[in-house]
RNA sequence: GCGCGCUUAGCUCAGCGGUAGAGCGCUUGCUUCACACGCAAGAAGUCACAGGUUCGAACCCUGUAGCGCGCACCA
């Protein structure tokens, strides 16, 4: 085996192993291998935007999925991690359109026309579509690339059409002219979920309108949107409002638009319960074409609907000469000027309100009446029930409540978009005829609906459409429903809820059993990562600098279940340091030589060996449990503690005593324990850090223990470590008392190091220690370990009678008093001060315990076990106190 | 307005009924033959606040404040 380099060089290792895994088909799922003994495990990737680039959010999300997939393989499952990309309608179309404009190819997409423009989008997709996939590979994602899907693949598109047709035939999809959220920039309708409310500093304008039938009587109206006054078709008051009730049925004179004949300016005063008399002036202007609530009022009262705006947010001719052609915000200013000129503007006051914004274009949406396609959600009851009844689990489970609330108040989904990039609505028209089908109808003269479908209308089919539905493929039969879904809580409604409904509706079953919601990655100031803030580091840079494993480990370590992740490059650095530590521990093992298959000889096991085997066992159990509960940061914390503190700091240092001994059996047993622990550790680490563990798995030769026919002896297929069985414990003669003994010796070491510190002796300087435990109490090996770890030269064992020179520093340990004889440096007063301080501490602790025990309330009511613990504690402190006092007396 | 979450060491977070923990940062030693991306030792906390339950509360209950998120929304 070639000697390992001094530091780990991730780049070449990562590239080499990823290529090897691909070549050996390690990621390919084989449905034919699924059986009772080899259960299926599946997960579908949340498809990233096809033209997107990798962000830290993707790193978090996909590392989690990779950990789950890799661990499932090690548990002997047949794993399918199905990857792919999303066409991301608006996002992609916007990017391509903007780029073409920048390049001067077009001024507007209409310059090219639908077909030509789509050609450009496909060109763009072919050019940039592979980027994020390549980046996921850099991260080490073990996706089954042979099954990669794209939401605009021909087969996938057929699924989308088929689903549309089926829902149409069931009467769940319908077309209607309704109020929708309109984005004046993207020029398309949006779903309710694509609108986010933002607080705005607006102005509330109060203006007067005169009652036509009662000249001199004015109604004052409060509004934030004076520019849509030309669209007002009524003024509403609450019929119970005594101030205004008598005016119902009369009319007011609308001040805008100007230049209309007087009779056309009259609009009715109506009574409607919707009007809140507390708010504003208690008089509401009703603008049915530009406000959702007003539209409903208009329907109740059969009011005309006057749309005064163009699709792009500019005012149309109906807004009148003074406003026509102006952008809605300019128009607002002009409208205010007009009101002022007319002398009817009473008041302007600053006002904070919430305005719906288009999530994508980041501009206020415009409520707009238009002809759109809507879906009445299917399988709502089942979808609600499966989460409520716990058949599908959410992690953390508080999201179940959010889901439930949304499902309870679910409203029809506007699924049509006035875009070009996407799945075309599979509906054709000819005269009065309408045809809905997967393929175009026979005969001439049919024209297809020009709208495309909301991107999520394809994404919601992802779990089964990617597996070949509607064909009954092997993949679908074996891997659906999927096991886990890993995604962000921000798309719980956009995607998760809808997939659950589609799963029930088309597969008759839930699409996944567990949903893990990641946190959102934030910067150190707690802000979301975003391109515009420039606070989002490029994961590829981090991989280049620290290695993919370091990035993965660092991110997982800082991402506890249920909380947002504060990103700090320090964490990645920590991951890099950890990789180096692992690498160097492996190097240490390699430098000892010897074959790795050296067998453990139970009778040769030292207390240290048994101790580390028990710590390993504990780590195996903890990591396993943490992963079962999706507590990834807990798993990394355990791995870190076990490997760094327990294995490297204690065991590996202690093992040096055995490794330099003349006893061959001891030597080879120690090597065997090192190998046992390392090979288990590598496997525990593998899901988190796939590259370095594979490299060391081969570098240390552990791969040789695997059957040659199993996919190239990769650690990917090595068995996940199991806790020790009772038989194994018995065979190796391991029991908790050995752990305690080892621990006690380590306490001696700590005490010795403490003495060094107190007396300013460098940790590396070899000095004489005396342990008053009686000769022959320790085995030769245990003694050698203590000597090594204390850097003692020598460590003498003495009887209780042994007297040190007065003022010799001494520390209490579970194995006896540890003395540090200082030749010529004895300072009795310094030691007296030190002991006095120790005594004060002990007395304080003893006092606390005694006070509790003296409390009859405590002693009478506490469970016996707790009482016993306190008694034990009291005894220990009392003993210590006595010993310290004796030491102080000895000082004279 | 309704709901959810958070508040523990300078920073990021564990702990969720029985003596306050980790990593980073900080301090002090150390070129100890795997590793200075390291080793060793150390300082550092009225566990947001106020009540309550309990023998005992960071942990359970009630309320308050601050921060964050979701839903709804009155022009």
Coordinates of N, CA, C and O in Angstrom, one line a residue, chain A residues 401-559:
Chain A
X401 N -48.7 21.2 11.6 CA -49.7 22.1 11.9 C -49.9 23.1 10.8 O -51.0 23.5 10.4
X402 N -48.8 23.6 10.3 CA -48.8 24.6 9.2 C -49.5 24.0 8.0 O -50.4 24.6 7.3
X403 N -49.1 22.7 7.7 CA -49.7 22.0 6.6 C -51.2 21.9 6.8 O -52.0 22.1 5.9
X404 N -51.6 21.4 7.9 CA -53.0 21.2 8.2 C -53.8 22.5 8.1 O -54.9 22.5 7.5
X405 N -53.3 23.6 8.5 CA -54.0 24.8 8.5 C -54.2 25.2 7.0 O -55.3 25.7 6.6
X406 N -53.2 25.0 6.2 CA -53.3 25.4 4.8 C -54.3 24.5 4.1 O -55.2 25.0 3.3
X407 N -54.3 23.2 4.4 CA -55.2 22.3 3.8 C -56.7 22.6 4.2 O -57.6 22.4 3.4
X408 N -56.8 23.1 5.4 CA -58.1 23.4 5.9 C -58.7 24.6 5.1 O -59.9 24.6 4.9
X409 N -57.9 25.5 4.7 CA -58.3 26.8 4.1 C -58.0 26.8 2.6 O -57.8 27.9 2.0
X410 N -57.9 25.6 2.0 CA -57.4 25.5 0.7 C -58.4 26.2 -0.3 O -59.6 26.2 -0.2
X411 N -57.8 26.9 -1.3 CA -58.6 27.5 -2.3 C -58.1 27.1 -3.7 O -57.0 26.6 -3.9
X412 N -59.0 27.2 -4.7 CA -58.6 26.7 -6.0 C -57.3 27.3 -6.5 O -57.0 28.5 -6.3
X413 N -56.7 26.6 -7.3 CA -55.3 26.9 -7.8 C -55.4 27.4 -9.2 O -55.9 26.7 -10.1
X414 N -54.9 28.6 -9.4 CA -54.8 29.2 -10.8 C -53.6 28.6 -11.4 O -52.4 28.9 -11.0
X415 N -53.8 27.7 -12.4 CA -52.7 26.9 -12.9 C -52.2 27.4 -14.3 O -51.3 26.9 -14.8
X416 N -52.9 28.4 -14.9 CA -52.5 28.8 -16.2 C -51.6 30.0 -16.1 O -51.7 30.9 -15.2
X417 N -50.6 30.1 -17.0 CA -49.6 31.2 -17.0 C -49.5 31.7 -18.4 O -49.5 30.9 -19.4
X418 N -49.4 33.0 -18.5 CA -49.3 33.6 -19.9 C -47.9 33.7 -20.3 O -47.3 34.8 -20.4
X419 N -47.3 32.5 -20.3 CA -45.8 32.5 -20.7 C -45.7 31.5 -21.9 O -46.7 30.9 -22.3
X420 N -44.5 31.4 -22.3 CA -44.2 30.5 -23.4 C -43.5 29.2 -23.0 O -43.6 28.1 -23.5
X421 N -42.6 29.4 -22.0 CA -41.8 28.3 -21.5 C -42.5 27.5 -20.5 O -42.7 27.9 -19.4
X422 N -43.0 26.3 -20.9 CA -43.7 25.4 -20.0 C -44.6 24.4 -20.8 O -44.4 24.3 -22.0
X423 N -45.4 23.7 -20.0 CA -46.3 22.8 -20.7 C -47.5 23.5 -21.2 O -48.2 24.1 -20.4
X424 N -47.8 23.4 -22.4 CA -48.9 24.0 -23.0 C -50.2 23.4 -22.5 O -50.3 22.2 -22.4
X425 N -51.2 24.2 -22.2 CA -52.5 23.7 -21.8 C -53.0 22.8 -22.9 O -53.1 23.2 -24.0
X426 N -53.3 21.5 -22.6 CA -53.7 20.6 -23.6 C -55.2 20.7 -24.0 O -56.0 19.8 -23.9
X427 N -55.5 21.9 -24.4 CA -56.9 22.2 -24.8 C -56.9 22.9 -26.2 O -56.0 23.8 -26.4
X428 N -57.8 22.5 -27.1 CA -57.9 23.1 -28.4 C -59.3 23.6 -28.6 O -60.3 23.1 -28.1
X429 N -59.3 24.7 -29.4 CA -60.6 25.3 -29.7 C -60.9 25.3 -31.2 O -59.9 25.5 -32.0
X430 N -62.2 25.2 -31.6 CA -62.6 25.4 -33.0 C -64.0 25.9 -32.9 O -64.9 25.2 -32.5
X431 N -64.1 27.2 -33.2 CA -65.4 27.8 -33.1 C -65.9 27.7 -31.6 O -65.1 28.1 -30.7
X432 N -67.0 27.1 -31.4 CA -67.5 27.0 -30.1 C -67.1 25.7 -29.4 O -67.4 25.4 -28.3
X433 N -66.4 24.9 -30.3 CA -66.0 23.6 -29.7 C -64.7 23.7 -28.9 O -63.8 24.5 -29.1
X434 N -64.7 22.8 -27.8 CA -63.5 22.8 -27.0 C -63.1 21.3 -26.9 O -63.9 20.4 -26.7
X435 N -61.8 21.0 -27.1 CA -61.3 19.7 -27.0 C -60.2 19.6 -26.0 O -59.2 20.4 -26.1
X436 N -60.3 18.7 -25.0 CA -59.2 18.5 -24.1 C -58.7 17.1 -24.2 O -59.4 16.1 -24.1
X437 N -57.4 17.0 -24.6 CA -56.8 15.6 -24.8 C -55.3 15.7 -24.7 O -54.7 16.8 -24.8
X438 N -54.7 14.6 -24.6 CA -53.2 14.6 -24.6 C -52.6 15.0 -25.9 O -51.7 15.8 -26.0
X439 N -53.2 14.5 -27.0 CA -52.7 14.8 -28.3 C -53.8 15.8 -29.0 O -54.9 15.8 -28.6
X440 N -53.3 16.5 -30.0 CA -54.2 17.4 -30.7 C -55.3 16.6 -31.4 O -55.1 15.4 -31.7
X441 N -56.5 17.2 -31.5 CA -57.6 16.5 -32.1 C -57.5 16.4 -33.6 O -56.7 17.1 -34.2
X442 N -58.2 15.4 -34.1 CA -58.2 15.2 -35.6 C -58.9 16.3 -36.2 O -59.7 17.0 -35.6
X443 N -58.6 16.5 -37.5 CA -59.4 17.5 -38.2 C -58.7 18.9 -38.2 O -57.8 19.2 -37.5
X444 N -59.2 19.7 -39.1 CA -58.6 21.0 -39.4 C -59.2 22.1 -38.5 O -60.3 21.9 -38.0
X445 N -58.5 23.2 -38.4 CA -59.1 24.3 -37.8 C -59.0 24.4 -36.3 O -59.6 25.3 -35.7
X446 N -58.4 23.5 -35.7 CA -58.2 23.6 -34.2 C -57.0 24.5 -33.9 O -56.0 24.4 -34.5
X447 N -57.2 25.3 -32.9 CA -56.1 26.0 -32.4 C -55.9 25.7 -30.9 O -56.9 25.6 -30.1
X448 N -54.7 25.5 -30.4 CA -54.4 25.2 -29.0 C -54.4 26.4 -28.2 O -54.0 27.5 -28.6
X449 N -54.9 26.2 -27.0 CA -54.8 27.3 -25.9 C -53.4 27.8 -25.8 O -52.5 27.0 -25.9
X450 N -53.3 29.1 -25.7 CA -51.9 29.7 -25.8 C -51.2 29.7 -24.4 O -50.0 29.9 -24.3
X451 N -51.9 29.4 -23.3 CA -51.3 29.4 -22.0 C -50.5 28.2 -21.8 O -50.7 27.2 -22.3
X452 N -49.5 28.4 -20.9 CA -48.8 27.2 -20.4 C -49.2 27.0 -18.9 O -49.9 27.8 -18.3
X453 N -48.8 25.9 -18.3 CA -49.2 25.6 -17.0 C -48.1 26.0 -16.0 O -46.9 26.1 -16.3
X454 N -48.6 26.4 -14.8 CA -47.7 26.7 -13.7 C -46.7 25.6 -13.5 O -47.0 24.4 -13.7
X455 N -45.4 26.0 -13.3 CA -44.3 25.1 -13.1 C -44.7 24.0 -12.1 O -44.4 22.8 -12.3
X456 N -45.3 24.4 -11.0 CA -45.6 23.4 -10.0 C -46.7 22.4 -10.4 O -46.9 21.4 -9.8
X457 N -47.4 22.7 -11.5 CA -48.3 21.7 -12.0 C -47.6 20.5 -12.6 O -48.2 19.5 -12.8
X458 N -46.3 20.7 -13.0 CA -45.5 19.5 -13.3 C -44.8 19.0 -12.2 O -44.6 17.8 -12.0
X459 N -44.3 19.9 -11.3 CA -43.5 19.4 -10.1 C -44.3 18.5 -9.2 O -43.7 17.6 -8.5
X460 N -45.6 18.8 -9.1 CA -46.3 18.0 -8.1 C -46.5 16.5 -8.5 O -46.9 15.7 -7.7
X461 N -46.1 16.2 -9.7 CA -46.1 14.8 -10.2 C -44.8 14.1 -10.0 O -44.6 12.9 -10.4
X462 N -43.8 14.9 -9.6 CA -42.4 14.4 -9.6 C -42.2 13.0 -9.0 O -41.5 12.2 -9.7
X463 N -42.7 12.7 -7.9 CA -42.4 11.3 -7.3 C -42.7 10.2 -8.2 O -42.1 9.1 -8.2
X464 N -43.8 10.3 -9.0 CA -44.2 9.1 -9.8 C -43.9 9.4 -11.3 O -43.6 8.4 -12.0
X465 N -44.0 10.6 -11.7 CA -43.8 10.9 -13.2 C -42.4 10.6 -13.6 O -42.1 10.2 -14.7
X466 N -41.5 10.7 -12.6 CA -40.1 10.4 -12.9 C -39.8 8.9 -12.9 O -38.8 8.5 -13.4
X467 N -40.7 8.1 -12.4 CA -40.5 6.7 -12.4 C -41.3 6.0 -13.5 O -41.4 4.7 -13.4
X468 N -41.8 6.7 -14.5 CA -42.3 6.1 -15.6 C -43.8 6.1 -15.7 O -44.4 5.6 -16.7
X469 N -44.5 6.6 -14.7 CA -46.0 6.6 -14.7 C -46.4 7.3 -16.0 O -45.7 8.2 -16.5
X470 N -47.4 6.9 -16.7 CA -48.5 5.9 -16.2 C -48.1 4.5 -16.5 O -49.0 3.6 -16.2
X471 N -47.0 4.2 -17.2 CA -46.6 2.8 -17.3 C -46.4 2.2 -16.0 O -45.9 2.9 -15.0
X472 N -46.6 0.9 -15.8 CA -46.4 0.2 -14.6 C -45.0 -0.3 -14.6 O -44.7 -1.5 -14.8
X473 N -44.0 0.5 -14.4 CA -42.6 0.1 -14.5 C -42.2 -0.6 -13.3 O -42.8 -0.4 -12.2
X474 N -41.1 -1.3 -13.4 CA -40.5 -2.0 -12.2 C -40.0 -0.9 -11.2 O -40.2 -1.1 -10.0
X475 N -39.5 0.1 -11.7 CA -39.0 1.2 -10.8 C -40.2 1.7 -10.0 O -40.1 1.8 -8.7
X476 N -41.3 2.0 -10.6 CA -42.4 2.5 -9.9 C -42.9 1.4 -8.9 O -43.3 1.7 -7.8
X477 N -43.0 0.2 -9.4 CA -43.5 -0.9 -8.5 C -42.6 -1.1 -7.3 O -43.2 -1.4 -6.2
X478 N -41.3 -1.0 -7.4 CA -40.5 -1.3 -6.3 C -40.1 0.0 -5.4 O -39.8 -0.2 -4.3
X479 N -40.1 1.1 -6.1 CA -39.6 2.3 -5.3 C -40.6 3.3 -4.9 O -40.3 4.4 -4.3
X480 N -41.9 3.1 -5.3 CA -42.9 4.0 -4.9 C -43.8 3.3 -3.9 O -44.2 2.2 -4.2
X481 N -44.2 4.0 -2.9 CA -43.9 5.3 -2.5 C -42.4 5.5 -2.0 O -41.9 4.5 -1.6
X482 N -41.9 6.7 -2.1 CA -40.6 6.9 -1.7 C -40.5 6.9 -0.2 O -41.5 7.0 0.5
X483 N -39.3 6.8 0.3 CA -39.1 6.8 1.8 C -39.1 8.2 2.4 O -39.8 8.5 3.3
X484 N -38.1 8.9 1.9 CA -37.9 10.3 2.6 C -38.0 11.4 1.5 O -37.6 11.1 0.4
X485 N -38.4 12.5 1.9 CA -38.3 13.7 1.1 C -37.6 14.8 1.9 O -37.9 14.9 3.1
X486 N -36.6 15.4 1.3 CA -35.8 16.4 2.0 C -36.0 17.7 1.3 O -35.7 17.9 0.1
X487 N -36.6 18.7 2.0 CA -36.8 20.0 1.3 C -37.0 21.1 2.3 O -36.9 20.9 3.5
X488 N -37.1 22.3 1.7 CA -37.2 23.5 2.6 C -38.6 23.8 3.0 O -39.5 23.5 2.2
X489 N -38.9 24.3 4.1 CA -40.3 24.6 4.5 C -40.9 25.7 3.7 O -42.1 25.8 3.7
X490 N -40.1 26.4 2.9 CA -40.6 27.5 2.1 C -41.5 27.0 1.0 O -42.3 27.7 0.4
X491 N -41.3 25.7 0.6 CA -42.1 25.2 -0.5 C -43.1 24.1 0.0 O -43.5 23.3 -0.8
X492 N -43.5 24.2 1.3 CA -44.4 23.2 1.8 C -45.8 23.3 1.1 O -46.4 22.2 0.8
X493 N -46.2 24.5 0.7 CA -47.5 24.6 -0.1 C -47.3 24.4 -1.6 O -48.0 23.7 -2.2
X494 N -46.2 25.1 -2.0 CA -45.9 25.1 -3.5 C -45.8 23.6 -3.9 O -46.3 23.3 -5.0
X495 N -45.1 22.8 -3.1 CA -44.7 21.5 -3.7 C -45.1 20.3 -2.8 O -45.8 19.4 -3.3
X496 N -44.8 20.4 -1.5 CA -45.0 19.2 -0.7 C -46.5 18.8 -0.6 O -46.9 17.7 -0.9
X497 N -47.3 19.8 -0.2 CA -48.7 19.6 -0.1 C -49.3 19.1 -1.4 O -50.1 18.1 -1.5
X498 N -48.9 19.7 -2.5 CA -49.5 19.3 -3.8 C -49.0 17.9 -4.2 O -49.8 17.2 -4.8
X499 N -47.8 17.6 -3.9 CA -47.3 16.2 -4.2 C -48.1 15.2 -3.5 O -48.4 14.1 -4.0
X500 N -48.5 15.5 -2.2 CA -49.2 14.6 -1.4 C -50.6 14.3 -2.1 O -51.1 13.2 -2.2
X501 N -51.2 15.4 -2.6 CA -52.5 15.3 -3.2 C -52.4 14.5 -4.5 O -53.2 13.6 -4.8
X502 N -51.4 14.9 -5.3 CA -51.2 14.2 -6.6 C -51.0 12.7 -6.4 O -51.5 11.8 -7.1
X503 N -50.2 12.4 -5.3 CA -49.9 11.0 -5.0 C -51.1 10.2 -4.7 O -51.3 9.1 -5.3
X504 N -51.9 10.8 -3.9 CA -53.2 10.1 -3.5 C -54.1 10.0 -4.8 O -54.7 8.9 -5.0
X505 N -54.2 11.0 -5.5 CA -55.1 11.0 -6.6 C -54.7 10.1 -7.8 O -55.5 9.4 -8.3
X506 N -53.4 10.0 -8.1 CA -53.0 9.3 -9.3 C -52.4 7.9 -8.9 O -52.3 7.0 -9.8
X507 N -51.8 7.8 -7.7 CA -51.2 6.5 -7.3 C -52.0 5.8 -6.3 O -51.8 4.7 -5.9
X508 N -53.0 6.5 -5.7 CA -53.8 5.9 -4.7 C -53.0 5.8 -3.4 O -53.4 5.0 -2.5
X509 N -51.9 6.5 -3.3 CA -51.1 6.3 -2.1 C -50.2 7.5 -1.8 O -49.9 8.3 -2.8
X510 N -49.8 7.7 -0.6 CA -49.0 8.9 -0.3 C -47.6 8.7 -1.0 O -47.2 7.6 -1.3
X511 N -47.0 9.8 -1.4 CA -45.8 9.8 -2.2 C -44.5 9.5 -1.4 O -43.5 9.2 -2.0
X512 N -44.5 9.8 -0.2 CA -43.3 9.6 0.7 C -43.8 9.4 2.1 O -44.9 9.8 2.5
X513 N -42.9 8.8 2.9 CA -43.3 8.4 4.3 C -42.9 9.5 5.3 O -43.5 9.7 6.3
X514 N -41.7 10.1 5.0 CA -41.2 11.1 5.9 C -40.8 12.3 5.1 O -40.2 12.2 4.0
X515 N -41.0 13.4 5.7 CA -40.6 14.7 5.1 C -39.7 15.4 6.1 O -40.1 15.7 7.2
X516 N -38.4 15.6 5.7 CA -37.5 16.4 6.5 C -37.4 17.8 6.0 O -37.1 18.0 4.8
X517 N -37.8 18.7 6.8 CA -37.7 20.1 6.4 C -36.3 20.7 6.9 O -36.1 20.7 8.1
X518 N -35.5 21.2 6.0 CA -34.3 21.8 6.4 C -34.5 23.2 6.9 O -35.6 23.7 6.7
X519 N -33.5 23.8 7.5 CA -33.6 25.2 7.9 C -33.2 26.0 6.7 O -32.8 25.5 5.6
X520 N -33.2 27.3 6.9 CA -32.8 28.2 5.9 C -31.4 28.7 6.2 O -31.1 28.9 7.4
X521 N -30.5 28.8 5.2 CA -29.2 29.2 5.5 C -29.1 30.7 5.6 O -29.6 31.4 4.7
X522 N -28.5 31.2 6.7 CA -28.4 32.7 6.9 C -27.0 33.0 7.1 O -26.2 32.2 7.4
X523 N -26.7 34.3 6.9 CA -25.3 34.8 7.1 C -25.2 35.1 8.6 O -26.1 34.9 9.4
X524 N -24.0 35.6 9.0 CA -23.7 35.8 10.4 C -24.7 36.9 11.0 O -24.9 36.9 12.2
X525 N -25.2 37.8 10.2 CA -26.1 38.8 10.6 C -27.5 38.3 10.7 O -28.5 39.0 10.9
X526 N -27.7 37.0 10.3 CA -29.0 36.4 10.3 C -29.8 36.7 9.1 O -31.0 36.4 9.0
X527 N -29.2 37.3 8.0 CA -29.9 37.5 6.8 C -29.9 36.3 5.9 O -28.9 35.5 5.9
X528 N -31.0 36.2 5.1 CA -31.0 35.1 4.2 C -29.9 35.2 3.2 O -29.5 36.4 2.8
X529 N -29.4 34.1 2.7 CA -28.4 34.2 1.6 C -29.1 34.7 0.4 O -30.1 34.2 0.0
X530 N -28.5 35.7 -0.3 CA -29.1 36.1 -1.6 C -28.0 36.7 -2.5 O -27.0 37.2 -2.0
X531 N -28.4 36.6 -3.7 CA -27.4 37.1 -4.7 C -27.2 38.6 -4.6 O -26.1 39.1 -4.7
X532 N -28.3 39.3 -4.4 CA -28.2 40.8 -4.3 C -27.4 41.2 -3.1 O -26.7 42.3 -3.2
X533 N -27.5 40.5 -2.0 CA -26.7 40.9 -0.8 C -25.3 40.6 -1.0 O -24.4 41.1 -0.3
X534 N -25.0 39.6 -1.9 CA -23.6 39.2 -2.1 C -23.1 38.5 -0.9 O -21.9 38.4 -0.7
X535 N -24.0 37.9 -0.1 CA -23.5 37.2 1.2 C -23.5 35.7 1.0 O -23.4 35.0 2.0
X536 N -23.6 35.3 -0.2 CA -23.8 33.9 -0.5 C -22.5 33.3 -1.1 O -22.2 33.5 -2.3
X537 N -21.7 32.6 -0.4 CA -20.5 32.1 -0.9 C -20.7 31.0 -2.0 O -21.7 30.3 -1.9
X538 N -19.9 30.9 -2.9 CA -20.0 29.8 -3.9 C -19.5 28.5 -3.4 O -18.3 28.4 -3.0
X539 N -20.4 27.5 -3.3 CA -20.0 26.2 -2.7 C -18.8 25.6 -3.4 O -17.9 24.9 -2.8
X540 N -18.7 25.9 -4.7 CA -17.6 25.3 -5.5 C -16.2 25.9 -5.1 O -15.2 25.2 -5.0
X541 N -16.3 27.2 -4.7 CA -15.0 27.8 -4.2 C -14.7 27.1 -2.8 O -13.5 26.9 -2.6
X542 N -15.7 26.9 -2.0 CA -15.4 26.2 -0.7 C -14.9 24.8 -0.9 O -14.0 24.4 -0.2
X543 N -15.4 24.1 -1.9 CA -15.0 22.8 -2.2 C -13.5 22.8 -2.6 O -12.7 22.0 -2.2
X544 N -13.2 23.8 -3.5 CA -11.8 23.9 -4.0 C -10.9 24.2 -2.8 O -9.8 23.7 -2.8
X545 N -11.3 25.0 -1.9 CA -10.5 25.5 -0.8 C -10.3 24.4 0.3 O -9.2 24.2 0.8
X546 N -11.5 23.8 0.6 CA -11.4 23.0 1.8 C -11.7 21.5 1.5 O -11.5 20.6 2.3
X547 N -12.3 21.2 0.4 CA -12.7 19.8 0.0 C -14.2 19.6 0.3 O -14.8 20.3 1.1
X548 N -14.7 18.7 -0.5 CA -16.2 18.5 -0.5 C -16.6 17.9 0.9 O -17.6 18.3 1.5
X549 N -15.8 17.0 1.4 CA -16.1 16.4 2.7 C -16.1 17.4 3.8 O -17.0 17.4 4.7
X550 N -15.2 18.3 3.8 CA -15.1 19.4 4.8 C -16.4 20.2 4.7 O -17.0 20.6 5.7
X551 N -16.8 20.6 3.5 CA -18.0 21.4 3.3 C -19.2 20.7 3.9 O -20.0 21.2 4.6
X552 N -19.3 19.4 3.5 CA -20.4 18.6 4.0 C -20.5 18.5 5.5 O -21.5 18.7 6.1
X553 N -19.3 18.2 6.0 CA -19.3 18.0 7.5 C -19.6 19.3 8.2 O -20.3 19.3 9.2
X554 N -19.0 20.4 7.7 CA -19.1 21.7 8.3 C -20.6 22.1 8.3 O -21.1 22.6 9.3
X555 N -21.2 21.9 7.2 CA -22.6 22.4 7.0 C -23.5 21.5 7.9 O -24.4 22.0 8.6
X556 N -23.3 20.2 7.9 CA -24.1 19.3 8.7 C -24.0 19.6 10.2 O -24.9 19.4 11.0
X557 N -22.8 19.9 10.6 CA -22.5 20.1 12.0 C -23.3 21.3 12.5 O -23.7 21.4 13.6
X558 N -23.5 22.3 11.6 CA -24.1 23.5 12.1 C -25.6 23.6 11.7 O -26.2 24.6 11.7
X559 N -26.2 22.5 11.3 CA -27.6 22.5 10.9 C -28.5 21.5 11.7 O -28.8 20.5 11.3

